[in-house]
Coordinates of N, CA, C and O in Angstrom, one line a residue:
M44 N 42.7 -30.9 -20.6 CA 41.4 -31.1 -21.2 C 40.8 -29.7 -21.4 O 40.2 -29.5 -22.5
I45 N 40.9 -28.8 -20.5 CA 40.3 -27.5 -20.6 C 41.0 -26.7 -21.7 O 40.4 -26.0 -22.4
L46 N 42.4 -26.8 -21.7 CA 43.2 -26.1 -22.6 C 42.8 -26.3 -24.1 O 42.7 -25.4 -24.9
Y47 N 42.5 -27.6 -24.4 CA 42.2 -28.0 -25.8 C 40.7 -28.2 -26.0 O 40.3 -28.7 -27.1
D48 N 39.8 -28.1 -25.0 CA 38.4 -28.4 -25.1 C 38.1 -29.8 -25.4 O 37.3 -30.1 -26.2
I49 N 38.9 -30.7 -24.8 CA 38.7 -32.1 -25.0 C 37.6 -32.6 -24.0 O 37.8 -32.5 -22.8
P50 N 36.5 -33.2 -24.5 CA 35.4 -33.6 -23.7 C 35.5 -34.9 -22.9 O 34.8 -35.1 -21.9
D51 N 36.4 -35.8 -23.3 CA 36.5 -37.1 -22.6 C 38.0 -37.4 -22.3 O 38.8 -37.5 -23.2
I52 N 38.3 -37.7 -21.0 CA 39.6 -37.9 -20.6 C 40.2 -39.2 -21.2 O 41.4 -39.4 -21.4
R53 N 39.3 -40.1 -21.6 CA 39.8 -41.4 -22.2 C 40.5 -41.2 -23.5 O 41.3 -42.0 -24.0
L54 N 40.3 -40.1 -24.2 CA 41.0 -39.8 -25.4 C 42.5 -39.7 -25.2 O 43.3 -39.9 -26.2
F55 N 43.0 -39.3 -24.0 CA 44.4 -39.2 -23.8 C 45.1 -40.5 -23.9 O 46.3 -40.6 -24.1
W56 N 44.4 -41.6 -23.7 CA 45.0 -43.0 -23.8 C 44.7 -43.6 -25.2 O 45.0 -44.7 -25.4
S57 N 44.1 -42.8 -26.0 CA 43.7 -43.3 -27.4 C 45.0 -43.5 -28.2 O 45.9 -42.7 -28.2
E58 N 45.0 -44.4 -29.1 CA 46.0 -44.6 -30.1 C 45.4 -44.3 -31.5 O 46.1 -44.6 -32.5
D59 N 44.3 -43.6 -31.5 CA 43.6 -43.2 -32.8 C 44.4 -42.1 -33.4 O 44.6 -41.0 -32.8
E60 N 44.9 -42.3 -34.6 CA 45.8 -41.3 -35.2 C 45.0 -40.0 -35.6 O 45.6 -39.0 -35.7
R61 N 43.7 -40.2 -35.7 CA 42.9 -39.0 -36.0 C 43.0 -38.0 -34.8 O 43.0 -36.8 -35.0
F62 N 43.0 -38.5 -33.6 CA 43.2 -37.7 -32.4 C 44.6 -37.2 -32.3 O 44.9 -36.0 -32.1
L63 N 45.6 -38.1 -32.4 CA 47.0 -37.7 -32.2 C 47.5 -36.7 -33.2 O 48.3 -35.8 -32.9
K64 N 47.1 -36.8 -34.5 CA 47.5 -35.9 -35.5 C 47.1 -34.4 -35.3 O 47.7 -33.5 -35.8
Q65 N 46.1 -34.2 -34.5 CA 45.6 -32.9 -34.2 C 46.6 -32.1 -33.4 O 46.6 -30.9 -33.3
F66 N 47.5 -32.8 -32.7 CA 48.5 -32.1 -31.8 C 49.9 -32.1 -32.3 O 50.8 -31.8 -31.6
I67 N 50.1 -32.4 -33.6 CA 51.4 -32.2 -34.2 C 51.3 -30.9 -35.0 O 50.6 -30.7 -35.9
V68 N 52.1 -29.9 -34.4 CA 52.1 -28.6 -35.0 C 53.6 -28.2 -35.3 O 54.5 -28.6 -34.6
P69 N 53.8 -27.3 -36.3 CA 55.2 -26.9 -36.6 C 55.8 -26.0 -35.5 O 57.0 -26.0 -35.4
H70 N 55.0 -25.3 -34.8 CA 55.5 -24.4 -33.8 C 54.9 -24.6 -32.4 O 53.6 -24.8 -32.4
I71 N 55.6 -24.7 -31.4 CA 55.1 -25.0 -30.0 C 54.0 -24.0 -29.5 O 53.2 -24.4 -28.8
W72 N 54.1 -22.8 -30.0 CA 53.2 -21.8 -29.5 C 51.9 -21.7 -30.3 O 51.0 -20.9 -30.0
Q73 N 51.8 -22.5 -31.4 CA 50.6 -22.5 -32.2 C 49.4 -23.0 -31.4 O 49.4 -24.0 -30.7
K74 N 48.3 -22.2 -31.5 CA 47.1 -22.6 -30.8 C 46.4 -23.8 -31.4 O 46.4 -24.0 -32.6
I75 N 46.0 -24.7 -30.6 CA 45.3 -26.0 -31.0 C 43.9 -26.0 -30.5 O 43.7 -25.8 -29.3
K76 N 42.9 -26.3 -31.3 CA 41.6 -26.5 -30.9 C 41.2 -27.9 -31.3 O 41.3 -28.3 -32.5
F77 N 40.7 -28.7 -30.3 CA 40.4 -30.1 -30.6 C 39.2 -30.1 -31.5 O 38.2 -29.4 -31.4
Q78 N 39.3 -31.0 -32.5 CA 38.2 -31.2 -33.5 C 37.6 -32.6 -33.1 O 38.3 -33.6 -33.1
P79 N 36.3 -32.6 -32.9 CA 35.6 -33.9 -32.5 C 35.8 -35.0 -33.6 O 35.9 -34.7 -34.7
L80 N 35.9 -36.2 -33.1 CA 36.1 -37.3 -34.0 C 34.8 -38.0 -34.3 O 33.8 -37.9 -33.6
S81 N 34.8 -38.7 -35.4 CA 33.6 -39.5 -35.8 C 33.5 -40.6 -34.7 O 34.4 -41.1 -34.2
R82 N 32.2 -41.0 -34.5 CA 32.1 -42.1 -33.5 C 32.4 -43.4 -34.2 O 32.5 -44.5 -33.5
Y83 N 32.5 -43.4 -35.5 CA 32.9 -44.6 -36.2 C 34.4 -44.8 -36.4 O 35.1 -43.8 -36.5
P84 N 34.9 -46.0 -36.3 CA 36.4 -46.1 -36.4 C 36.8 -45.8 -37.9 O 36.0 -45.9 -38.8
P85 N 38.1 -45.4 -38.1 CA 38.5 -45.1 -39.4 C 38.5 -46.4 -40.3 O 38.8 -47.5 -39.8
L86 N 38.1 -46.2 -41.5 CA 38.0 -47.4 -42.4 C 38.4 -46.9 -43.8 O 38.0 -45.9 -44.3
I87 N 39.3 -47.7 -44.4 CA 39.7 -47.4 -45.8 C 39.3 -48.5 -46.7 O 39.6 -49.7 -46.4
N88 N 38.6 -48.2 -47.7 CA 38.1 -49.1 -48.7 C 38.8 -48.7 -50.1 O 38.7 -47.6 -50.5
D89 N 39.3 -49.7 -50.7 CA 39.9 -49.5 -52.1 C 38.9 -50.0 -53.1 O 38.3 -51.1 -52.9
M90 N 38.7 -49.2 -54.1 CA 37.7 -49.7 -55.2 C 38.4 -49.5 -56.5 O 39.1 -48.5 -56.7
S91 N 38.1 -50.4 -57.4 CA 38.6 -50.3 -58.8 C 37.4 -50.6 -59.7 O 36.7 -51.5 -59.5
F92 N 37.3 -49.8 -60.8 CA 36.3 -50.1 -61.8 C 36.7 -49.4 -63.1 O 37.5 -48.5 -63.2
W93 N 36.0 -49.9 -64.2 CA 36.3 -49.3 -65.5 C 35.2 -48.2 -65.8 O 34.0 -48.4 -65.4
L94 N 35.7 -47.1 -66.4 CA 34.8 -46.0 -66.7 C 35.0 -45.5 -68.1 O 36.2 -45.5 -68.6
P95 N 34.0 -45.1 -68.8 CA 34.2 -44.5 -70.1 C 34.9 -43.2 -69.9 O 34.5 -42.4 -69.1
S96 N 36.0 -42.9 -70.7 CA 36.8 -41.7 -70.5 C 36.1 -40.4 -71.0 O 36.3 -39.4 -70.4
E97 N 35.3 -40.5 -72.0 CA 34.7 -39.3 -72.6 C 33.6 -38.6 -71.8 O 33.4 -37.5 -71.9
T98 N 32.8 -39.4 -71.0 CA 31.6 -38.8 -70.4 C 31.7 -38.8 -68.9 O 30.7 -38.5 -68.2
Y99 N 32.8 -39.2 -68.3 CA 32.9 -39.3 -66.9 C 33.7 -38.2 -66.2 O 34.8 -37.8 -66.7
S100 N 33.3 -37.8 -65.1 CA 34.0 -36.8 -64.3 C 34.2 -37.4 -62.9 O 33.3 -38.1 -62.4
K101 N 35.3 -37.1 -62.2 CA 35.6 -37.6 -60.9 C 34.5 -37.2 -59.9 O 34.1 -37.9 -59.0
N102 N 34.0 -36.0 -60.1 CA 33.0 -35.4 -59.2 C 31.7 -36.2 -59.3 O 30.9 -36.2 -58.4
D103 N 31.4 -36.8 -60.5 CA 30.2 -37.7 -60.6 C 30.2 -38.8 -59.6 O 29.2 -39.1 -58.9
F104 N 31.4 -39.5 -59.5 CA 31.5 -40.5 -58.5 C 31.4 -40.0 -57.1 O 30.8 -40.6 -56.2
Y105 N 32.1 -38.9 -56.8 CA 32.1 -38.4 -55.4 C 30.6 -38.0 -55.0 O 30.2 -38.3 -53.9
D106 N 29.9 -37.4 -55.9 CA 28.5 -37.1 -55.6 C 27.6 -38.4 -55.4 O 26.8 -38.4 -54.5
L107 N 27.9 -39.4 -56.2 CA 27.1 -40.7 -56.0 C 27.4 -41.3 -54.7 O 26.5 -41.7 -54.0
A108 N 28.7 -41.3 -54.3 CA 29.1 -41.9 -53.0 C 28.5 -41.2 -51.9 O 28.0 -41.8 -50.9
R109 N 28.5 -39.9 -51.9 CA 28.0 -39.1 -50.8 C 26.5 -39.1 -50.8 O 25.9 -39.0 -49.7
T110 N 25.8 -39.3 -51.9 CA 24.4 -39.4 -51.9 C 24.0 -40.7 -51.2 O 23.0 -40.7 -50.4
I111 N 24.7 -41.8 -51.5 CA 24.3 -43.1 -50.9 C 24.8 -43.2 -49.5 O 24.1 -43.6 -48.6
G112 N 26.1 -42.8 -49.2 CA 26.7 -42.9 -47.9 C 26.3 -41.9 -46.9 O 26.3 -42.1 -45.7
G113 N 25.9 -40.7 -47.4 CA 25.5 -39.6 -46.5 C 26.6 -39.2 -45.5 O 27.8 -39.1 -45.9
D114 N 26.3 -39.0 -44.2 CA 27.2 -38.6 -43.2 C 28.2 -39.6 -42.8 O 29.2 -39.4 -42.1
L115 N 28.0 -40.9 -43.2 CA 29.0 -41.9 -42.9 C 30.3 -41.8 -43.6 O 31.3 -42.3 -43.2
I116 N 30.3 -41.1 -44.8 CA 31.5 -40.9 -45.6 C 32.1 -39.6 -45.2 O 31.5 -38.5 -45.3
E117 N 33.3 -39.6 -44.7 CA 34.0 -38.4 -44.2 C 35.0 -37.9 -45.3 O 35.2 -36.7 -45.4
K118 N 35.5 -38.8 -46.1 CA 36.5 -38.4 -47.1 C 36.6 -39.4 -48.2 O 36.6 -40.6 -48.0
I119 N 36.7 -38.8 -49.4 CA 36.9 -39.6 -50.7 C 38.1 -39.1 -51.4 O 38.2 -37.9 -51.6
V120 N 39.1 -39.9 -51.7 CA 40.3 -39.5 -52.3 C 40.6 -40.4 -53.4 O 40.6 -41.6 -53.4
L121 N 41.0 -39.8 -54.6 CA 41.5 -40.5 -55.7 C 43.0 -40.8 -55.5 O 43.8 -39.8 -55.4
V122 N 43.4 -42.0 -55.3 CA 44.8 -42.4 -55.0 C 45.6 -42.6 -56.2 O 46.7 -42.1 -56.3
D123 N 45.0 -43.2 -57.2 CA 45.8 -43.6 -58.4 C 44.8 -43.6 -59.6 O 43.6 -43.8 -59.5
E124 N 45.4 -43.3 -60.8 CA 44.6 -43.3 -62.0 C 45.4 -44.1 -63.1 O 46.6 -43.8 -63.2
F125 N 44.8 -45.0 -63.8 CA 45.4 -45.8 -64.8 C 44.6 -45.7 -66.1 O 43.4 -45.9 -66.0
T126 N 45.3 -45.5 -67.2 CA 44.6 -45.5 -68.5 C 45.3 -46.5 -69.3 O 46.6 -46.4 -69.6
H127 N 44.6 -47.5 -69.8 CA 45.2 -48.6 -70.6 C 45.6 -47.9 -72.0 O 44.9 -47.1 -72.5
P128 N 46.8 -48.3 -72.5 CA 47.3 -47.7 -73.7 C 46.4 -47.9 -74.9 O 46.3 -47.1 -75.9
K129 N 45.6 -49.0 -74.9 CA 44.7 -49.3 -76.1 C 43.4 -48.5 -75.9 O 42.6 -48.3 -76.6

């Protein structure tokens, strides 16, 4: 716990991949500093919607989501993009 600055011993029994991924490093001698986790469990929501192509930017949606969700939103990722041929 002292080596990695981990504040709670219960994290060692955690199966939360956000915690476990922090300790996967390419070299055994690489220094690791624990990054605190969100108190909220990880949640993935998929959304689909139609947008006009000429006036829309991905950053417009990211800004809208962060304005409404605030600190509850940790990450927004565009996974797939589809454009209908017509």
